[in-house]
Amino acid sequence: MQADLQRGVRTSDGIRLHVAEYGASAHAADVTVLMLHGWTLDHRLWSRQIDDLPDRFGGAVRILAIDLRGHGESEGCAADGTTLDRLADDLAAVLRERAPEGPVVLVGHSLGGMAILEFAHRYPEEFGRRVRGAALVSSSAEGAAHTNYGLAPWLSTALRQFETNGAALLAKLGPWRPHRPLMPALWPAVRWLVFGDRVSCEAMKLTLAMISCASLRSIGGFRPSISRMNRVDALRALADVPVAVLVGTRDRLTPVKCTEAMTAALPHAELQVLDGCGHMPPLECPDTVTNALAQVCRAATRESSIPAQAAAESGSSIPAQPVAVG
């Protein structure tokens, strides 16, 4: 996986975002896919999807893989910049500069999916007009409301409070990354928290490498915004475009319950419940995730010349049905 082009995008508050481009050129692409990773990760999360999506889609696809502010190779920001509304504005800036024309599909994992819903809240007019499809992977429209860490309710409540207080402390420590040399020791904790029944050594190494690149401010700073998030209303903006929702049965951070609000508001979405998978489907179940993205891309390009409301009335969106994948 090697980017054809790596160029920064300046946000409205002056942060340089790292955006790696793969696949077809802008003028030749049938669809542009923007990929947003999860909290403490970076665009390498999508390595398998970046490699395999062009063949699975069967057309000319252009991929823009973004490192969220304070993650990967993107610049950090002040403490008041680690918010979901800033991430939404960042996504708008990337669209304006790097994908001003043509159909777009938005793909988000965890925090990246929340950023897409915040974008839908702030820029609802973009859906159907520019944004023709979306995929929400291990994400939530209700922030951390259903996060239980796979524990008993009383214990998960205590751990959530501990995490919130710890995040506030980390956010004050700024752009430092002192946890980098400690990552090998954190292997068991990361393995338990974000993965399900099975995980490869390569996936574990990549996950630890991504977390080591996130600054303490980013690790802690986004937590309050996630806690406050409730964008169930924003799902209306996605109601007339094809949407895939994927979640693992072993997800301790955004459990299956997080999908209830999404599927209730998105009757044309396809829900895939991934048996034995944890919070990292792009690494744990890469083929399933890639196939879901390809399906959304195909639906988005089929409907690219059809008004969104007409497409919904014709029933050409992805059918609403839960799919259990073992």
mmCIF file of C-alpha atoms in Angstrom:
data_model
loop_
_atom_site.group_PDB
_atom_site.id
_atom_site.type_symbol
_atom_site.label_atom_id
_atom_site.label_comp_id
_atom_site.label_asym_id
_atom_site.label_seq_id
_atom_site.Cartn_x
_atom_site.Cartn_y
_atom_site.Cartn_z
ATOM 1 C CA MET A 1 0.000 0.000 0.000
ATOM 2 C CA GLN A 2 1.684 3.173 -1.191
ATOM 3 C CA ALA A 3 -0.100 6.454 -1.663
ATOM 4 C CA ASP A 4 -0.125 7.920 -5.156
ATOM 5 C CA LEU A 5 -0.204 11.375 -3.607
ATOM 6 C CA GLN A 6 0.219 12.727 -0.087
ATOM 7 C CA ARG A 7 -0.748 16.349 0.348
ATOM 8 C CA GLY A 8 -1.876 18.371 3.318
ATOM 9 C CA VAL A 9 -5.166 20.203 3.659
ATOM 10 C CA ARG A 10 -5.416 23.304 5.822
ATOM 11 C CA THR A 11 -8.426 23.449 8.111
ATOM 12 C CA SER A 12 -10.430 26.532 9.044
ATOM 13 C CA ASP A 13 -8.317 26.950 12.195
ATOM 14 C CA GLY A 14 -5.003 26.424 10.421
ATOM 15 C CA ILE A 15 -4.267 22.757 11.177
ATOM 16 C CA ARG A 16 -2.543 20.763 8.434
ATOM 17 C CA LEU A 17 -4.287 17.463 7.855
ATOM 18 C CA HIS A 18 -2.415 14.567 6.280
ATOM 19 C CA VAL A 19 -4.470 13.180 3.368
ATOM 20 C CA ALA A 20 -3.145 10.192 1.412
ATOM 21 C CA GLU A 21 -4.619 9.546 -2.038
ATOM 22 C CA TYR A 22 -4.891 6.165 -3.750
ATOM 23 C CA GLY A 23 -6.416 4.729 -6.894
ATOM 24 C CA ALA A 24 -7.946 6.563 -9.827
ATOM 25 C CA SER A 25 -7.281 10.211 -10.568
ATOM 26 C CA ALA A 26 -9.927 12.792 -9.699
ATOM 27 C CA HIS A 27 -11.094 13.274 -13.294
ATOM 28 C CA ALA A 28 -11.221 9.527 -14.036
ATOM 29 C CA ALA A 29 -12.902 8.268 -10.850
ATOM 30 C CA ASP A 30 -16.475 6.992 -10.819
ATOM 31 C CA VAL A 31 -16.600 7.710 -7.081
ATOM 32 C CA THR A 32 -14.352 9.209 -4.404
ATOM 33 C CA VAL A 33 -14.238 7.432 -1.048
ATOM 34 C CA LEU A 34 -13.166 9.426 2.022
ATOM 35 C CA MET A 35 -11.977 7.242 4.898
ATOM 36 C CA LEU A 36 -11.897 8.451 8.498
ATOM 37 C CA HIS A 37 -10.272 6.274 11.153
ATOM 38 C CA GLY A 38 -11.129 5.822 14.816
ATOM 39 C CA TRP A 39 -9.931 7.449 18.013
ATOM 40 C CA THR A 40 -6.147 7.108 18.657
ATOM 41 C CA LEU A 41 -5.595 5.415 15.261
ATOM 42 C CA ASP A 42 -4.639 6.704 11.799
ATOM 43 C CA HIS A 43 -5.336 6.068 8.119
ATOM 44 C CA ARG A 44 -3.336 2.826 8.149
ATOM 45 C CA LEU A 45 -6.391 1.226 9.741
ATOM 46 C CA TRP A 46 -7.814 0.993 6.207
ATOM 47 C CA SER A 47 -4.760 -0.690 4.634
ATOM 48 C CA ARG A 48 -6.617 -3.788 3.448
ATOM 49 C CA GLN A 49 -9.605 -1.824 2.188
ATOM 50 C CA ILE A 50 -7.340 0.590 0.305
ATOM 51 C CA ASP A 51 -5.607 -2.340 -1.384
ATOM 52 C CA ASP A 52 -8.708 -4.398 -2.212
ATOM 53 C CA LEU A 53 -11.564 -1.940 -2.796
ATOM 54 C CA PRO A 54 -10.734 -1.068 -6.433
ATOM 55 C CA ASP A 55 -11.021 -4.714 -7.512
ATOM 56 C CA ARG A 56 -14.101 -5.414 -5.369
ATOM 57 C CA PHE A 57 -15.864 -2.285 -6.614
ATOM 58 C CA GLY A 58 -15.160 -3.139 -10.224
ATOM 59 C CA GLY A 59 -14.871 0.475 -11.334
ATOM 60 C CA ALA A 60 -12.587 3.465 -11.030
ATOM 61 C CA VAL A 61 -12.426 4.450 -7.378
ATOM 62 C CA ARG A 62 -10.396 7.227 -5.815
ATOM 63 C CA ILE A 63 -9.605 6.916 -2.118
ATOM 64 C CA LEU A 64 -8.723 9.775 0.210
ATOM 65 C CA ALA A 65 -7.527 8.438 3.573
ATOM 66 C CA ILE A 66 -7.413 11.147 6.240
ATOM 67 C CA ASP A 67 -5.421 11.324 9.455
ATOM 68 C CA LEU A 68 -7.704 13.139 11.885
ATOM 69 C CA ARG A 69 -6.234 16.154 13.647
ATOM 70 C CA GLY A 70 -3.760 15.117 16.322
ATOM 71 C CA HIS A 71 -3.462 11.614 14.875
ATOM 72 C CA GLY A 72 -0.984 9.966 12.522
ATOM 73 C CA GLU A 73 0.880 12.533 10.453
ATOM 74 C CA SER A 74 -1.644 15.339 10.896
ATOM 75 C CA GLU A 75 -0.818 18.303 13.079
ATOM 76 C CA GLY A 76 -2.118 18.631 16.595
ATOM 77 C CA CYS A 77 -4.229 21.492 17.854
ATOM 78 C CA ALA A 78 -5.115 23.480 20.936
ATOM 79 C CA ALA A 79 -7.253 21.858 23.600
ATOM 80 C CA ASP A 80 -10.411 23.596 22.367
ATOM 81 C CA GLY A 81 -9.875 22.061 18.905
ATOM 82 C CA THR A 82 -10.365 18.436 19.970
ATOM 83 C CA THR A 83 -14.102 18.355 19.293
ATOM 84 C CA LEU A 84 -16.466 16.589 16.932
ATOM 85 C CA ASP A 85 -17.634 19.829 15.367
ATOM 86 C CA ARG A 86 -14.026 20.591 14.433
ATOM 87 C CA LEU A 87 -13.701 17.144 12.858
ATOM 88 C CA ALA A 88 -16.861 17.836 10.853
ATOM 89 C CA ASP A 89 -15.444 21.129 9.608
ATOM 90 C CA ASP A 90 -12.169 19.345 8.767
ATOM 91 C CA LEU A 91 -14.104 16.863 6.640
ATOM 92 C CA ALA A 92 -15.829 19.758 4.885
ATOM 93 C CA ALA A 93 -12.426 21.338 4.165
ATOM 94 C CA VAL A 94 -11.088 18.107 2.633
ATOM 95 C CA LEU A 95 -14.185 17.791 0.454
ATOM 96 C CA ARG A 96 -13.897 21.375 -0.769
ATOM 97 C CA GLU A 97 -10.201 21.133 -1.597
ATOM 98 C CA ARG A 98 -9.677 17.536 -2.674
ATOM 99 C CA ALA A 99 -13.072 16.355 -3.913
ATOM 100 C CA PRO A 100 -15.031 19.388 -5.128
ATOM 101 C CA GLU A 101 -16.852 17.430 -7.848
ATOM 102 C CA GLY A 102 -18.318 13.986 -8.413
ATOM 103 C CA PRO A 103 -20.098 11.477 -6.159
ATOM 104 C CA VAL A 104 -18.601 10.857 -2.741
ATOM 105 C CA VAL A 105 -18.912 7.998 -0.250
ATOM 106 C CA LEU A 106 -17.968 8.649 3.384
ATOM 107 C CA VAL A 107 -16.527 5.808 5.459
ATOM 108 C CA GLY A 108 -15.958 6.163 9.185
ATOM 109 C CA HIS A 109 -14.738 3.889 11.952
ATOM 110 C CA SER A 110 -15.639 4.690 15.578
ATOM 111 C CA LEU A 111 -14.718 8.374 16.076
ATOM 112 C CA GLY A 112 -14.557 8.734 12.282
ATOM 113 C CA GLY A 113 -18.185 7.600 12.027
ATOM 114 C CA MET A 114 -19.167 10.080 14.719
ATOM 115 C CA ALA A 115 -17.410 12.812 12.738
ATOM 116 C CA ILE A 116 -19.523 11.860 9.700
ATOM 117 C CA LEU A 117 -22.725 12.198 11.748
ATOM 118 C CA GLU A 118 -21.554 15.562 13.089
ATOM 119 C CA PHE A 119 -20.861 16.550 9.473
ATOM 120 C CA ALA A 120 -24.412 15.457 8.600
ATOM 121 C CA HIS A 121 -25.711 17.676 11.400
ATOM 122 C CA ARG A 122 -23.721 20.706 10.284
ATOM 123 C CA TYR A 123 -23.900 20.165 6.500
ATOM 124 C CA PRO A 124 -27.106 18.180 5.794
ATOM 125 C CA GLU A 125 -27.430 19.691 2.325
ATOM 126 C CA GLU A 126 -24.358 17.742 1.181
ATOM 127 C CA PHE A 127 -26.161 14.398 1.425
ATOM 128 C CA GLY A 128 -27.814 13.306 -1.782
ATOM 129 C CA ARG A 129 -26.219 16.228 -3.628
ATOM 130 C CA ARG A 130 -22.540 15.328 -3.128
ATOM 131 C CA VAL A 131 -22.453 12.536 -0.587
ATOM 132 C CA ARG A 132 -24.118 9.535 -2.250
ATOM 133 C CA GLY A 133 -23.398 6.856 0.354
ATOM 134 C CA ALA A 134 -21.835 6.107 3.721
ATOM 135 C CA ALA A 135 -20.476 3.287 5.857
ATOM 136 C CA LEU A 136 -20.447 3.471 9.655
ATOM 137 C CA VAL A 137 -18.141 0.857 11.163
ATOM 138 C CA SER A 138 -18.128 0.219 14.930
ATOM 139 C CA SER A 139 -19.568 3.657 15.549
ATOM 140 C CA SER A 140 -22.422 5.325 17.398
ATOM 141 C CA ALA A 141 -24.894 8.172 17.053
ATOM 142 C CA GLU A 142 -25.035 8.428 20.855
ATOM 143 C CA GLY A 143 -21.381 8.764 21.778
ATOM 144 C CA ALA A 144 -20.323 6.556 24.663
ATOM 145 C CA ALA A 145 -23.852 6.093 26.036
ATOM 146 C CA HIS A 146 -23.754 2.326 25.487
ATOM 147 C CA THR A 147 -20.046 1.695 26.130
ATOM 148 C CA ASN A 148 -19.817 -1.107 28.685
ATOM 149 C CA TYR A 149 -16.336 -2.574 28.091
ATOM 150 C CA GLY A 150 -17.990 -5.999 28.168
ATOM 151 C CA LEU A 151 -18.347 -5.705 31.958
ATOM 152 C CA ALA A 152 -21.144 -5.770 34.513
ATOM 153 C CA PRO A 153 -23.108 -2.474 34.639
ATOM 154 C CA TRP A 154 -21.736 -1.332 38.022
ATOM 155 C CA LEU A 155 -18.164 -2.045 36.985
ATOM 156 C CA SER A 156 -18.527 -0.457 33.542
ATOM 157 C CA THR A 157 -19.931 2.710 35.151
ATOM 158 C CA ALA A 158 -16.932 2.939 37.469
ATOM 159 C CA LEU A 159 -14.505 2.299 34.615
ATOM 160 C CA ARG A 160 -16.194 4.909 32.423
ATOM 161 C CA GLN A 161 -15.790 7.492 35.183
ATOM 162 C CA PHE A 162 -12.152 6.533 35.635
ATOM 163 C CA GLU A 163 -11.577 6.791 31.876
ATOM 164 C CA THR A 164 -13.257 10.202 31.690
ATOM 165 C CA ASN A 165 -11.177 11.598 34.553
ATOM 166 C CA GLY A 166 -8.003 10.100 33.112
ATOM 167 C CA ALA A 167 -8.778 11.582 29.696
ATOM 168 C CA ALA A 168 -9.120 15.054 31.211
ATOM 169 C CA LEU A 169 -5.655 14.695 32.715
ATOM 170 C CA LEU A 170 -4.127 13.447 29.469
ATOM 171 C CA ALA A 171 -5.649 16.338 27.520
ATOM 172 C CA LYS A 172 -3.696 18.791 29.681
ATOM 173 C CA LEU A 173 -0.373 17.132 28.805
ATOM 174 C CA GLY A 174 -0.352 18.504 25.277
ATOM 175 C CA PRO A 175 1.328 17.130 22.149
ATOM 176 C CA TRP A 176 3.667 14.695 23.898
ATOM 177 C CA ARG A 177 3.757 10.977 23.098
ATOM 178 C CA PRO A 178 5.562 9.449 26.113
ATOM 179 C CA HIS A 179 3.507 6.265 25.806
ATOM 180 C CA ARG A 180 5.407 5.186 22.695
ATOM 181 C CA PRO A 181 8.057 3.112 24.519
ATOM 182 C CA LEU A 182 5.349 1.638 26.761
ATOM 183 C CA MET A 183 3.215 0.203 23.960
ATOM 184 C CA PRO A 184 4.671 -3.354 24.085
ATOM 185 C CA ALA A 185 3.673 -3.553 27.750
ATOM 186 C CA LEU A 186 0.144 -2.456 26.851
ATOM 187 C CA TRP A 187 -0.296 -5.328 24.378
ATOM 188 C CA PRO A 188 -2.590 -7.422 26.688
ATOM 189 C CA ALA A 189 -4.811 -4.459 27.586
ATOM 190 C CA VAL A 190 -5.198 -3.334 23.972
ATOM 191 C CA ARG A 191 -5.830 -6.925 22.888
ATOM 192 C CA TRP A 192 -8.658 -7.278 25.401
ATOM 193 C CA LEU A 193 -10.219 -3.853 24.842
ATOM 194 C CA VAL A 194 -10.434 -3.538 21.072
ATOM 195 C CA PHE A 195 -10.252 -7.028 19.568
ATOM 196 C CA GLY A 196 -12.636 -9.958 19.595
ATOM 197 C CA ASP A 197 -12.089 -13.694 19.483
ATOM 198 C CA ARG A 198 -9.208 -13.710 17.019
ATOM 199 C CA VAL A 199 -6.510 -11.257 16.035
ATOM 200 C CA SER A 200 -3.350 -11.618 14.006
ATOM 201 C CA CYS A 201 0.033 -10.572 15.294
ATOM 202 C CA GLU A 202 0.297 -8.124 12.385
ATOM 203 C CA ALA A 203 -2.990 -6.444 13.332
ATOM 204 C CA MET A 204 -1.862 -6.088 16.930
ATOM 205 C CA LYS A 205 1.475 -4.571 15.915
ATOM 206 C CA LEU A 206 -0.220 -2.116 13.578
ATOM 207 C CA THR A 207 -2.731 -1.080 16.238
ATOM 208 C CA LEU A 208 -0.003 -0.427 18.788
ATOM 209 C CA ALA A 209 1.975 1.535 16.192
ATOM 210 C CA MET A 210 -1.042 3.713 15.397
ATOM 211 C CA ILE A 211 -1.833 4.416 19.049
ATOM 212 C CA SER A 212 1.797 5.377 19.651
ATOM 213 C CA CYS A 213 1.451 8.164 17.057
ATOM 214 C CA ALA A 214 -1.527 9.825 18.767
ATOM 215 C CA SER A 215 -0.658 12.685 21.099
ATOM 216 C CA LEU A 216 -1.813 12.697 24.716
ATOM 217 C CA ARG A 217 -3.978 15.714 23.937
ATOM 218 C CA SER A 218 -5.750 13.782 21.196
ATOM 219 C CA ILE A 219 -6.125 10.666 23.327
ATOM 220 C CA GLY A 220 -7.684 12.630 26.153
ATOM 221 C CA GLY A 221 -9.069 15.698 24.426
ATOM 222 C CA PHE A 222 -11.753 14.093 22.286
ATOM 223 C CA ARG A 223 -13.303 12.146 25.183
ATOM 224 C CA PRO A 224 -15.610 14.947 26.478
ATOM 225 C CA SER A 225 -16.959 15.593 22.980
ATOM 226 C CA ILE A 226 -17.675 11.893 22.534
ATOM 227 C CA SER A 227 -19.430 11.758 25.911
ATOM 228 C CA ARG A 228 -21.693 14.675 24.984
ATOM 229 C CA MET A 229 -22.489 13.421 21.504
ATOM 230 C CA ASN A 230 -26.076 12.725 20.485
ATOM 231 C CA ARG A 231 -26.631 12.988 16.749
ATOM 232 C CA VAL A 232 -29.561 10.634 16.255
ATOM 233 C CA ASP A 233 -31.337 13.570 14.601
ATOM 234 C CA ALA A 234 -28.529 13.886 12.042
ATOM 235 C CA LEU A 235 -29.248 10.389 10.735
ATOM 236 C CA ARG A 236 -32.160 11.904 8.791
ATOM 237 C CA ALA A 237 -29.642 13.396 6.385
ATOM 238 C CA LEU A 238 -28.477 9.863 5.471
ATOM 239 C CA ALA A 239 -31.961 8.387 5.067
ATOM 240 C CA ASP A 240 -32.013 8.667 1.263
ATOM 241 C CA VAL A 241 -28.521 7.389 0.473
ATOM 242 C CA PRO A 242 -27.196 3.824 0.688
ATOM 243 C CA VAL A 243 -25.645 3.156 4.087
ATOM 244 C CA ALA A 244 -23.826 0.162 5.547
ATOM 245 C CA VAL A 245 -23.636 -0.278 9.324
ATOM 246 C CA LEU A 246 -21.160 -2.834 10.680
ATOM 247 C CA VAL A 247 -20.549 -3.898 14.266
ATOM 248 C CA GLY A 248 -18.889 -6.836 16.003
ATOM 249 C CA THR A 249 -20.587 -9.049 18.565
ATOM 250 C CA ARG A 250 -17.491 -8.704 20.789
ATOM 251 C CA ASP A 251 -17.238 -4.913 20.523
ATOM 252 C CA ARG A 252 -16.690 -3.560 24.048
ATOM 253 C CA LEU A 253 -16.601 0.109 23.040
ATOM 254 C CA THR A 254 -19.489 0.489 20.573
ATOM 255 C CA PRO A 255 -21.564 -2.646 21.216
ATOM 256 C CA VAL A 256 -24.395 -3.908 19.040
ATOM 257 C CA LYS A 257 -26.859 -1.782 21.031
ATOM 258 C CA CYS A 258 -25.285 1.289 19.404
ATOM 259 C CA THR A 259 -26.798 0.226 16.082
ATOM 260 C CA GLU A 260 -30.399 0.356 17.302
ATOM 261 C CA ALA A 261 -30.798 4.109 16.868
ATOM 262 C CA MET A 262 -29.042 3.964 13.495
ATOM 263 C CA THR A 263 -31.137 1.194 12.005
ATOM 264 C CA ALA A 264 -34.345 2.725 13.368
ATOM 265 C CA ALA A 265 -33.560 6.008 11.604
ATOM 266 C CA LEU A 266 -32.107 4.411 8.458
ATOM 267 C CA PRO A 267 -34.656 1.920 7.121
ATOM 268 C CA HIS A 268 -32.669 1.397 3.918
ATOM 269 C CA ALA A 269 -29.375 0.682 5.682
ATOM 270 C CA GLU A 270 -27.821 -2.760 5.771
ATOM 271 C CA LEU A 271 -26.743 -3.863 9.208
ATOM 272 C CA GLN A 272 -24.021 -6.489 9.388
ATOM 273 C CA VAL A 273 -23.338 -8.016 12.798
ATOM 274 C CA LEU A 274 -19.913 -9.629 12.668
ATOM 275 C CA ASP A 275 -19.723 -12.739 14.817
ATOM 276 C CA GLY A 276 -16.706 -12.854 17.146
ATOM 277 C CA CYS A 277 -15.387 -9.509 15.911
ATOM 278 C CA GLY A 278 -14.376 -6.719 18.285
ATOM 279 C CA HIS A 279 -13.992 -2.985 17.748
ATOM 280 C CA MET A 280 -11.589 -3.280 14.786
ATOM 281 C CA PRO A 281 -13.481 -4.855 11.851
ATOM 282 C CA PRO A 282 -11.207 -3.291 9.196
ATOM 283 C CA LEU A 283 -8.380 -5.408 10.660
ATOM 284 C CA GLU A 284 -10.353 -8.357 12.057
ATOM 285 C CA CYS A 285 -12.812 -8.901 9.197
ATOM 286 C CA PRO A 286 -11.171 -7.009 6.329
ATOM 287 C CA ASP A 287 -12.890 -8.833 3.470
ATOM 288 C CA THR A 288 -16.354 -8.325 4.937
ATOM 289 C CA VAL A 289 -15.699 -4.624 5.439
ATOM 290 C CA THR A 290 -14.289 -4.211 1.938
ATOM 291 C CA ASN A 291 -17.271 -6.008 0.399
ATOM 292 C CA ALA A 292 -19.652 -3.723 2.289
ATOM 293 C CA LEU A 293 -17.806 -0.626 1.041
ATOM 294 C CA ALA A 294 -17.862 -1.946 -2.519
ATOM 295 C CA GLN A 295 -21.606 -2.509 -2.284
ATOM 296 C CA VAL A 296 -22.185 1.047 -1.075
ATOM 297 C CA CYS A 297 -19.958 2.410 -3.856
ATOM 298 C CA ARG A 298 -21.865 0.461 -6.495
ATOM 299 C CA ALA A 299 -25.198 1.699 -5.154
ATOM 300 C CA ALA A 300 -23.882 5.262 -4.947
ATOM 301 C CA THR A 301 -22.693 5.277 -8.555
ATOM 302 C CA ARG A 302 -25.899 3.647 -9.821
ATOM 303 C CA GLU A 303 -27.867 6.416 -8.175
ATOM 304 C CA SER A 304 -25.469 9.225 -9.019
ATOM 305 C CA SER A 305 -27.774 10.598 -11.697
ATOM 306 C CA ILE A 306 -30.992 9.941 -9.755
ATOM 307 C CA PRO A 307 -32.347 12.486 -7.256
ATOM 308 C CA ALA A 308 -32.097 11.097 -3.748
ATOM 309 C CA GLN A 309 -35.847 11.152 -3.071
ATOM 310 C CA ALA A 310 -36.611 9.386 -6.336
ATOM 311 C CA ALA A 311 -34.021 6.750 -5.523
ATOM 312 C CA ALA A 312 -35.587 6.144 -2.127
ATOM 313 C CA GLU A 313 -39.073 5.876 -3.629
ATOM 314 C CA SER A 314 -37.877 3.438 -6.269
ATOM 315 C CA GLY A 315 -36.456 1.156 -3.573
ATOM 316 C CA SER A 316 -32.975 1.181 -5.072
ATOM 317 C CA SER A 317 -31.249 1.761 -1.736
ATOM 318 C CA ILE A 318 -29.588 -1.111 0.075
ATOM 319 C CA PRO A 319 -32.394 -3.115 1.719
ATOM 320 C CA ALA A 320 -32.820 -2.886 5.470
ATOM 321 C CA GLN A 321 -32.015 -6.219 7.035
ATOM 322 C CA PRO A 322 -29.638 -7.431 9.693
ATOM 323 C CA VAL A 323 -26.988 -9.766 8.350
ATOM 324 C CA ALA A 324 -25.024 -11.948 10.738
ATOM 325 C CA VAL A 325 -21.566 -12.718 9.416
ATOM 326 C CA GLY A 326 -19.707 -15.595 11.009
#
